[in-house]
Amino acid sequence: QVQLVESGGGLVQPGGSLRLSCAASGSIFSLNAMAWYRQSPGKQRELVAAITGDGSTNYTDSVRGRFTITRDNAKNTVYLQMNILKPEDTAVYYCNADVETWVGVTDYWGQGTQVTVSS
């Protein structure tokens, strides 16, 4: 019954910005840790940014200072603000959330959204 719907991906010029959104819907009691991952061809899935239920954040070194992860608990939504984008940021970005429902805690993934940084 739980679904994560991502939006905000697209094609941007180097140095540009995008904001990704991931909205959770369904029978949700609460959202615990939420995160953004990315995967590009020939590379392992990489944790980009994570945020705990109390707002503590963590970033991979390559995006620290350029990306910001935030959450809006009232909307069950997590965001990734991506600034000063580089071609190396090109990847499919996936939202991840630990969702607490009435039947337990389950790890859910969004469908993925393509981010392409190119001139």
mmCIF file of N, CA and C in Angstrom:
data_model
loop_
_atom_site.group_PDB
_atom_site.id
_atom_site.type_symbol
_atom_site.label_atom_id
_atom_site.label_comp_id
_atom_site.label_asym_id
_atom_site.label_seq_id
_atom_site.Cartn_x
_atom_site.Cartn_y
_atom_site.Cartn_z
ATOM 1 N N GLN A 1 0.816 -1.219 0.000
ATOM 2 C CA GLN A 1 0.000 0.000 0.000
ATOM 3 C C GLN A 1 0.848 1.268 0.000
ATOM 4 N N VAL A 2 2.136 1.141 0.323
ATOM 5 C CA VAL A 2 3.027 2.293 0.391
ATOM 6 C C VAL A 2 3.731 2.480 -0.944
ATOM 7 N N GLN A 3 3.790 3.719 -1.382
ATOM 8 C CA GLN A 3 4.438 4.052 -2.635
ATOM 9 C C GLN A 3 5.273 5.312 -2.464
ATOM 10 N N LEU A 4 6.466 5.313 -3.050
ATOM 11 C CA LEU A 4 7.314 6.490 -3.102
ATOM 12 C C LEU A 4 7.330 6.994 -4.536
ATOM 13 N N VAL A 5 6.914 8.227 -4.733
ATOM 14 C CA VAL A 5 6.833 8.818 -6.058
ATOM 15 C C VAL A 5 7.845 9.939 -6.161
ATOM 16 N N GLU A 6 8.776 9.799 -7.102
ATOM 17 C CA GLU A 6 9.833 10.773 -7.295
ATOM 18 C C GLU A 6 9.490 11.715 -8.439
ATOM 19 N N SER A 7 10.019 12.922 -8.346
ATOM 20 C CA SER A 7 9.862 13.895 -9.410
ATOM 21 C C SER A 7 11.014 14.891 -9.350
ATOM 22 N N GLY A 8 11.193 15.639 -10.424
ATOM 23 C CA GLY A 8 12.169 16.705 -10.455
ATOM 24 C C GLY A 8 13.402 16.458 -11.296
ATOM 25 N N GLY A 9 13.569 15.250 -11.792
ATOM 26 C CA GLY A 9 14.718 14.961 -12.629
ATOM 27 C C GLY A 9 14.601 15.619 -13.996
ATOM 28 N N GLY A 10 15.699 15.590 -14.729
ATOM 29 C CA GLY A 10 15.696 16.179 -16.050
ATOM 30 C C GLY A 10 17.092 16.448 -16.556
ATOM 31 N N LEU A 11 17.152 17.239 -17.613
ATOM 32 C CA LEU A 11 18.404 17.617 -18.253
ATOM 33 C C LEU A 11 18.746 19.050 -17.883
ATOM 34 N N VAL A 12 19.949 19.253 -17.379
ATOM 35 C CA VAL A 12 20.401 20.587 -17.001
ATOM 36 C C VAL A 12 21.818 20.813 -17.489
ATOM 37 N N GLN A 13 22.177 22.085 -17.609
ATOM 38 C CA GLN A 13 23.531 22.463 -17.978
ATOM 39 C C GLN A 13 24.470 22.347 -16.782
ATOM 40 N N PRO A 14 25.748 22.097 -17.014
ATOM 41 C CA PRO A 14 26.701 22.140 -15.906
ATOM 42 C C PRO A 14 26.620 23.469 -15.163
ATOM 43 N N GLY A 15 26.653 23.395 -13.847
ATOM 44 C CA GLY A 15 26.499 24.572 -13.020
ATOM 45 C C GLY A 15 25.064 24.887 -12.654
ATOM 46 N N GLY A 16 24.119 24.191 -13.250
ATOM 47 C CA GLY A 16 22.720 24.418 -12.967
ATOM 48 C C GLY A 16 22.252 23.719 -11.710
ATOM 49 N N SER A 17 20.950 23.817 -11.464
ATOM 50 C CA SER A 17 20.357 23.270 -10.248
ATOM 51 C C SER A 17 19.095 22.490 -10.558
ATOM 52 N N LEU A 18 18.818 21.516 -9.719
ATOM 53 C CA LEU A 18 17.579 20.764 -9.745
ATOM 54 C C LEU A 18 17.168 20.475 -8.313
ATOM 55 N N ARG A 19 15.878 20.318 -8.101
ATOM 56 C CA ARG A 19 15.383 19.853 -6.824
ATOM 57 C C ARG A 19 14.553 18.604 -7.038
ATOM 58 N N LEU A 20 14.997 17.508 -6.449
ATOM 59 C CA LEU A 20 14.265 16.259 -6.502
ATOM 60 C C LEU A 20 13.318 16.164 -5.314
ATOM 61 N N SER A 21 12.152 15.605 -5.562
ATOM 62 C CA SER A 21 11.170 15.386 -4.515
ATOM 63 C C SER A 21 10.783 13.918 -4.486
ATOM 64 N N CYS A 22 10.478 13.431 -3.304
ATOM 65 C CA CYS A 22 10.022 12.061 -3.130
ATOM 66 C C CYS A 22 8.921 12.069 -2.091
ATOM 67 N N ALA A 23 7.718 11.780 -2.528
ATOM 68 C CA ALA A 23 6.554 11.805 -1.656
ATOM 69 C C ALA A 23 6.080 10.390 -1.370
ATOM 70 N N ALA A 24 5.927 10.082 -0.110
ATOM 71 C CA ALA A 24 5.434 8.782 0.314
ATOM 72 C C ALA A 24 3.938 8.857 0.566
ATOM 73 N N SER A 25 3.228 7.844 0.114
ATOM 74 C CA SER A 25 1.792 7.788 0.324
ATOM 75 C C SER A 25 1.387 6.371 0.682
ATOM 76 N N GLY A 26 0.226 6.252 1.289
ATOM 77 C CA GLY A 26 -0.282 4.957 1.694
ATOM 78 C C GLY A 26 -0.514 4.886 3.191
ATOM 79 N N SER A 27 -0.538 3.671 3.685
ATOM 80 C CA SER A 27 -0.800 3.438 5.105
ATOM 81 C C SER A 27 0.491 3.601 5.899
ATOM 82 N N ILE A 28 0.819 4.845 6.204
ATOM 83 C CA ILE A 28 2.080 5.192 6.849
ATOM 84 C C ILE A 28 1.826 5.675 8.260
ATOM 85 N N PHE A 29 2.494 5.030 9.208
ATOM 86 C CA PHE A 29 2.477 5.536 10.568
ATOM 87 C C PHE A 29 3.523 6.635 10.743
ATOM 88 N N SER A 30 4.730 6.375 10.247
ATOM 89 C CA SER A 30 5.784 7.371 10.284
ATOM 90 C C SER A 30 6.883 6.978 9.306
ATOM 91 N N LEU A 31 7.671 7.976 8.919
ATOM 92 C CA LEU A 31 8.860 7.764 8.115
ATOM 93 C C LEU A 31 10.084 7.918 9.004
ATOM 94 N N ASN A 32 10.935 6.917 8.986
ATOM 95 C CA ASN A 32 12.155 6.992 9.782
ATOM 96 C C ASN A 32 13.262 7.599 8.923
ATOM 97 N N ALA A 33 14.384 6.925 8.778
ATOM 98 C CA ALA A 33 15.451 7.460 7.946
ATOM 99 C C ALA A 33 15.030 7.489 6.479
ATOM 100 N N MET A 34 15.428 8.541 5.778
ATOM 101 C CA MET A 34 15.187 8.663 4.356
ATOM 102 C C MET A 34 16.507 9.022 3.675
ATOM 103 N N ALA A 35 16.627 8.662 2.412
ATOM 104 C CA ALA A 35 17.905 8.856 1.738
ATOM 105 C C ALA A 35 17.714 8.945 0.230
ATOM 106 N N TRP A 36 18.727 9.479 -0.419
ATOM 107 C CA TRP A 36 18.841 9.475 -1.865
ATOM 108 C C TRP A 36 20.076 8.691 -2.269
ATOM 109 N N TYR A 37 19.890 7.784 -3.218
ATOM 110 C CA TYR A 37 20.973 7.026 -3.819
ATOM 111 C C TYR A 37 21.039 7.365 -5.301
ATOM 112 N N ARG A 38 22.167 7.053 -5.919
ATOM 113 C CA ARG A 38 22.268 7.203 -7.355
ATOM 114 C C ARG A 38 23.108 6.078 -7.937
ATOM 115 N N GLN A 39 22.864 5.795 -9.202
ATOM 116 C CA GLN A 39 23.607 4.760 -9.888
ATOM 117 C C GLN A 39 23.804 5.162 -11.340
ATOM 118 N N SER A 40 25.041 5.119 -11.790
ATOM 119 C CA SER A 40 25.388 5.408 -13.172
ATOM 120 C C SER A 40 25.994 4.150 -13.787
ATOM 121 N N PRO A 41 26.009 4.062 -15.125
ATOM 122 C CA PRO A 41 26.531 2.852 -15.775
ATOM 123 C C PRO A 41 27.952 2.528 -15.341
ATOM 124 N N GLY A 42 28.171 1.273 -15.003
ATOM 125 C CA GLY A 42 29.485 0.817 -14.608
ATOM 126 C C GLY A 42 29.870 1.115 -13.179
ATOM 127 N N LYS A 43 28.961 1.702 -12.416
ATOM 128 C CA LYS A 43 29.251 2.059 -11.037
ATOM 129 C C LYS A 43 28.277 1.382 -10.087
ATOM 130 N N GLN A 44 28.737 1.168 -8.868
ATOM 131 C CA GLN A 44 27.862 0.648 -7.828
ATOM 132 C C GLN A 44 26.882 1.722 -7.386
ATOM 133 N N ARG A 45 25.763 1.269 -6.859
ATOM 134 C CA ARG A 45 24.817 2.197 -6.268
ATOM 135 C C ARG A 45 25.493 2.947 -5.126
ATOM 136 N N GLU A 46 25.321 4.243 -5.106
ATOM 137 C CA GLU A 46 26.024 5.109 -4.179
ATOM 138 C C GLU A 46 25.035 5.873 -3.319
ATOM 139 N N LEU A 47 25.287 5.885 -2.033
ATOM 140 C CA LEU A 47 24.507 6.730 -1.137
ATOM 141 C C LEU A 47 24.939 8.177 -1.331
ATOM 142 N N VAL A 48 23.996 9.029 -1.685
ATOM 143 C CA VAL A 48 24.279 10.432 -1.929
ATOM 144 C C VAL A 48 24.075 11.256 -0.670
ATOM 145 N N ALA A 49 22.927 11.099 -0.050
ATOM 146 C CA ALA A 49 22.588 11.871 1.133
ATOM 147 C C ALA A 49 21.551 11.116 1.937
ATOM 148 N N ALA A 50 21.585 11.296 3.242
ATOM 149 C CA ALA A 50 20.636 10.643 4.130
ATOM 150 C C ALA A 50 20.207 11.615 5.212
ATOM 151 N N ILE A 51 19.016 11.402 5.711
ATOM 152 C CA ILE A 51 18.495 12.235 6.788
ATOM 153 C C ILE A 51 17.713 11.355 7.746
ATOM 154 N N THR A 52 17.973 11.513 9.027
ATOM 155 C CA THR A 52 17.294 10.730 10.041
ATOM 156 C C THR A 52 15.967 11.380 10.396
ATOM 157 N N GLY A 53 15.215 10.686 11.236
ATOM 158 C CA GLY A 53 13.927 11.208 11.646
ATOM 159 C C GLY A 53 14.013 12.514 12.404
ATOM 160 N N ASP A 54 15.122 12.746 13.111
ATOM 161 C CA ASP A 54 15.279 13.980 13.871
ATOM 162 C C ASP A 54 16.010 15.068 13.098
ATOM 163 N N GLY A 55 16.311 14.820 11.813
ATOM 164 C CA GLY A 55 16.884 15.850 10.979
ATOM 165 C C GLY A 55 18.386 15.822 10.808
ATOM 166 N N SER A 56 19.067 14.863 11.405
ATOM 167 C CA SER A 56 20.507 14.741 11.221
ATOM 168 C C SER A 56 20.810 14.282 9.795
ATOM 169 N N THR A 57 21.807 14.898 9.155
ATOM 170 C CA THR A 57 22.103 14.614 7.751
ATOM 171 C C THR A 57 23.516 14.096 7.565
ATOM 172 N N ASN A 58 23.712 13.410 6.437
ATOM 173 C CA ASN A 58 25.019 12.915 6.055
ATOM 174 C C ASN A 58 25.098 12.933 4.534
ATOM 175 N N TYR A 59 26.293 13.228 3.996
ATOM 176 C CA TYR A 59 26.495 13.346 2.560
ATOM 177 C C TYR A 59 27.756 12.614 2.143
ATOM 178 N N THR A 60 27.731 12.102 0.932
ATOM 179 C CA THR A 60 28.955 11.575 0.361
ATOM 180 C C THR A 60 29.870 12.739 -0.002
ATOM 181 N N ASP A 61 31.178 12.503 0.036
ATOM 182 C CA ASP A 61 32.143 13.589 -0.113
ATOM 183 C C ASP A 61 31.975 14.365 -1.420
ATOM 184 N N SER A 62 31.613 13.690 -2.490
ATOM 185 C CA SER A 62 31.561 14.325 -3.796
ATOM 186 C C SER A 62 30.443 15.352 -3.935
ATOM 187 N N VAL A 63 29.452 15.321 -3.047
ATOM 188 C CA VAL A 63 28.338 16.260 -3.149
ATOM 189 C C VAL A 63 28.251 17.219 -1.976
ATOM 190 N N ARG A 64 29.032 16.979 -0.946
ATOM 191 C CA ARG A 64 28.971 17.832 0.233
ATOM 192 C C ARG A 64 29.287 19.281 -0.131
ATOM 193 N N GLY A 65 28.436 20.194 0.313
ATOM 194 C CA GLY A 65 28.583 21.594 -0.028
ATOM 195 C C GLY A 65 27.800 22.021 -1.243
ATOM 196 N N ARG A 66 27.358 21.068 -2.062
ATOM 197 C CA ARG A 66 26.565 21.371 -3.245
ATOM 198 C C ARG A 66 25.123 20.889 -3.120
ATOM 199 N N PHE A 67 24.925 19.761 -2.465
ATOM 200 C CA PHE A 67 23.597 19.173 -2.314
ATOM 201 C C PHE A 67 23.102 19.364 -0.888
ATOM 202 N N THR A 68 21.787 19.466 -0.744
ATOM 203 C CA THR A 68 21.172 19.573 0.564
ATOM 204 C C THR A 68 19.937 18.682 0.617
ATOM 205 N N ILE A 69 19.882 17.813 1.613
ATOM 206 C CA ILE A 69 18.719 16.968 1.805
ATOM 207 C C ILE A 69 17.869 17.548 2.934
ATOM 208 N N THR A 70 16.575 17.617 2.707
ATOM 209 C CA THR A 70 15.638 18.099 3.711
ATOM 210 C C THR A 70 14.407 17.206 3.708
ATOM 211 N N ARG A 71 13.590 17.342 4.718
ATOM 212 C CA ARG A 71 12.357 16.575 4.784
ATOM 213 C C ARG A 71 11.245 17.426 5.354
ATOM 214 N N ASP A 72 10.040 17.116 4.932
ATOM 215 C CA ASP A 72 8.838 17.752 5.436
ATOM 216 C C ASP A 72 7.954 16.634 5.962
ATOM 217 N N ASN A 73 7.980 16.439 7.262
ATOM 218 C CA ASN A 73 7.254 15.324 7.851
ATOM 219 C C ASN A 73 5.741 15.455 7.683
ATOM 220 N N ALA A 74 5.245 16.677 7.655
ATOM 221 C CA ALA A 74 3.813 16.882 7.474
ATOM 222 C C ALA A 74 3.344 16.412 6.107
ATOM 223 N N LYS A 75 4.237 16.436 5.122
ATOM 224 C CA LYS A 75 3.905 16.018 3.761
ATOM 225 C C LYS A 75 4.473 14.653 3.406
ATOM 226 N N ASN A 76 5.148 13.996 4.353
ATOM 227 C CA ASN A 76 5.800 12.709 4.087
ATOM 228 C C ASN A 76 6.690 12.782 2.848
ATOM 229 N N THR A 77 7.472 13.835 2.774
ATOM 230 C CA THR A 77 8.260 14.112 1.585
ATOM 231 C C THR A 77 9.704 14.418 1.952
ATOM 232 N N VAL A 78 10.622 13.921 1.143
ATOM 233 C CA VAL A 78 12.030 14.239 1.264
ATOM 234 C C VAL A 78 12.475 14.914 -0.027
ATOM 235 N N TYR A 79 13.385 15.875 0.097
ATOM 236 C CA TYR A 79 13.868 16.643 -1.039
ATOM 237 C C TYR A 79 15.384 16.524 -1.144
ATOM 238 N N LEU A 80 15.868 16.701 -2.345
ATOM 239 C CA LEU A 80 17.300 16.823 -2.574
ATOM 240 C C LEU A 80 17.527 18.033 -3.466
ATOM 241 N N GLN A 81 18.040 19.099 -2.875
ATOM 242 C CA GLN A 81 18.405 20.289 -3.628
ATOM 243 C C GLN A 81 19.812 20.093 -4.167
ATOM 244 N N MET A 82 19.953 20.152 -5.474
ATOM 245 C CA MET A 82 21.212 19.865 -6.146
ATOM 246 C C MET A 82 21.686 21.130 -6.851
ATOM 247 N N ASN A 83 22.781 21.698 -6.373
ATOM 248 C CA ASN A 83 23.333 22.923 -6.933
ATOM 249 C C ASN A 83 24.707 22.658 -7.540
ATOM 250 N N ILE A 84 25.113 23.554 -8.414
ATOM 251 C CA ILE A 84 26.408 23.478 -9.085
ATOM 252 C C ILE A 84 26.612 22.077 -9.649
ATOM 253 N N LEU A 85 25.650 21.637 -10.408
ATOM 254 C CA LEU A 85 25.682 20.282 -10.939
ATOM 255 C C LEU A 85 26.828 20.100 -11.926
ATOM 256 N N LYS A 86 27.404 18.917 -11.880
ATOM 257 C CA LYS A 86 28.524 18.542 -12.730
ATOM 258 C C LYS A 86 28.144 17.349 -13.597
ATOM 259 N N PRO A 87 28.811 17.167 -14.735
ATOM 260 C CA PRO A 87 28.529 15.974 -15.541
ATOM 261 C C PRO A 87 28.663 14.672 -14.759
ATOM 262 N N GLU A 88 29.551 14.632 -13.793
ATOM 263 C CA GLU A 88 29.736 13.444 -12.977
ATOM 264 C C GLU A 88 28.521 13.119 -12.112
ATOM 265 N N ASP A 89 27.605 14.065 -11.957
ATOM 266 C CA ASP A 89 26.384 13.829 -11.193
ATOM 267 C C ASP A 89 25.323 13.095 -11.999
ATOM 268 N N THR A 90 25.554 12.914 -13.285
ATOM 269 C CA THR A 90 24.597 12.222 -14.134
ATOM 270 C C THR A 90 24.387 10.794 -13.643
ATOM 271 N N ALA A 91 23.137 10.443 -13.373
ATOM 272 C CA ALA A 91 22.804 9.126 -12.840
ATOM 273 C C ALA A 91 21.295 9.020 -12.707
ATOM 274 N N VAL A 92 20.849 7.817 -12.415
ATOM 275 C CA VAL A 92 19.476 7.615 -11.974
ATOM 276 C C VAL A 92 19.466 7.756 -10.460
ATOM 277 N N TYR A 93 18.615 8.621 -9.969
ATOM 278 C CA TYR A 93 18.528 8.890 -8.546
ATOM 279 C C TYR A 93 17.316 8.178 -7.961
ATOM 280 N N TYR A 94 17.536 7.483 -6.854
ATOM 281 C CA TYR A 94 16.501 6.693 -6.206
ATOM 282 C C TYR A 94 16.261 7.191 -4.789
ATOM 283 N N CYS A 95 15.010 7.350 -4.465
ATOM 284 C CA CYS A 95 14.603 7.676 -3.106
ATOM 285 C C CYS A 95 14.450 6.394 -2.299
ATOM 286 N N ASN A 96 14.865 6.437 -1.058
ATOM 287 C CA ASN A 96 14.748 5.302 -0.157
ATOM 288 C C ASN A 96 14.176 5.777 1.173
ATOM 289 N N ALA A 97 13.306 4.969 1.750
ATOM 290 C CA ALA A 97 12.718 5.338 3.027
ATOM 291 C C ALA A 97 12.415 4.102 3.858
ATOM 292 N N ASP A 98 12.682 4.203 5.140
ATOM 293 C CA ASP A 98 12.251 3.201 6.101
ATOM 294 C C ASP A 98 10.875 3.626 6.591
ATOM 295 N N VAL A 99 9.871 2.850 6.220
ATOM 296 C CA VAL A 99 8.485 3.225 6.466
ATOM 297 C C VAL A 99 7.910 2.346 7.559
ATOM 298 N N GLU A 100 7.410 2.975 8.600
ATOM 299 C CA GLU A 100 6.742 2.256 9.670
ATOM 300 C C GLU A 100 5.244 2.265 9.407
ATOM 301 N N THR A 101 4.677 1.083 9.286
ATOM 302 C CA THR A 101 3.247 0.931 9.095
ATOM 303 C C THR A 101 2.673 0.158 10.267
ATOM 304 N N TRP A 102 1.398 -0.149 10.166
ATOM 305 C CA TRP A 102 0.749 -0.887 11.248
ATOM 306 C C TRP A 102 1.198 -2.330 11.333
ATOM 307 N N VAL A 103 1.879 -2.824 10.306
ATOM 308 C CA VAL A 103 2.327 -4.215 10.309
ATOM 309 C C VAL A 103 3.837 -4.339 10.414
ATOM 310 N N GLY A 104 4.542 -3.250 10.668
ATOM 311 C CA GLY A 104 5.980 -3.311 10.839
ATOM 312 C C GLY A 104 6.718 -2.247 10.055
ATOM 313 N N VAL A 105 8.042 -2.409 9.973
ATOM 314 C CA VAL A 105 8.913 -1.475 9.281
ATOM 315 C C VAL A 105 9.447 -2.120 8.023
ATOM 316 N N THR A 106 9.333 -1.427 6.909
ATOM 317 C CA THR A 106 9.765 -1.939 5.621
ATOM 318 C C THR A 106 10.570 -0.883 4.888
ATOM 319 N N ASP A 107 11.599 -1.330 4.187
ATOM 320 C CA ASP A 107 12.429 -0.451 3.376
ATOM 321 C C ASP A 107 11.823 -0.334 1.980
ATOM 322 N N TYR A 108 11.504 0.886 1.551
ATOM 323 C CA TYR A 108 10.887 1.116 0.254
ATOM 324 C C TYR A 108 11.787 1.945 -0.639
ATOM 325 N N TRP A 109 11.626 1.738 -1.944
ATOM 326 C CA TRP A 109 12.386 2.461 -2.953
ATOM 327 C C TRP A 109 11.451 3.150 -3.932
ATOM 328 N N GLY A 110 11.851 4.322 -4.374
ATOM 329 C CA GLY A 110 11.147 4.987 -5.452
ATOM 330 C C GLY A 110 11.494 4.367 -6.790
ATOM 331 N N GLN A 111 10.825 4.831 -7.827
ATOM 332 C CA GLN A 111 11.001 4.247 -9.160
ATOM 333 C C GLN A 111 12.268 4.718 -9.854
ATOM 334 N N GLY A 112 12.896 5.737 -9.340
ATOM 335 C CA GLY A 112 14.085 6.302 -9.954
ATOM 336 C C GLY A 112 13.748 7.443 -10.894
ATOM 337 N N THR A 113 14.597 8.449 -10.907
ATOM 338 C CA THR A 113 14.430 9.574 -11.818
ATOM 339 C C THR A 113 15.786 9.930 -12.418
ATOM 340 N N GLN A 114 15.803 10.137 -13.716
ATOM 341 C CA GLN A 114 17.047 10.390 -14.429
ATOM 342 C C GLN A 114 17.468 11.841 -14.284
ATOM 343 N N VAL A 115 18.712 12.041 -13.900
ATOM 344 C CA VAL A 115 19.333 13.357 -13.876
ATOM 345 C C VAL A 115 20.494 13.338 -14.855
ATOM 346 N N THR A 116 20.445 14.219 -15.833
ATOM 347 C CA THR A 116 21.498 14.310 -16.829
ATOM 348 C C THR A 116 22.063 15.721 -16.832
ATOM 349 N N VAL A 117 23.362 15.824 -16.643
ATOM 350 C CA VAL A 117 24.052 17.110 -16.623
ATOM 351 C C VAL A 117 24.971 17.145 -17.834
ATOM 352 N N SER A 118 24.631 17.976 -18.793
ATOM 353 C CA SER A 118 25.374 18.000 -20.044
ATOM 354 C C SER A 118 25.181 19.337 -20.736
ATOM 355 N N SER A 119 26.204 19.754 -21.452
ATOM 356 C CA SER A 119 26.117 20.952 -22.262
ATOM 357 C C SER A 119 25.674 20.640 -23.674
#
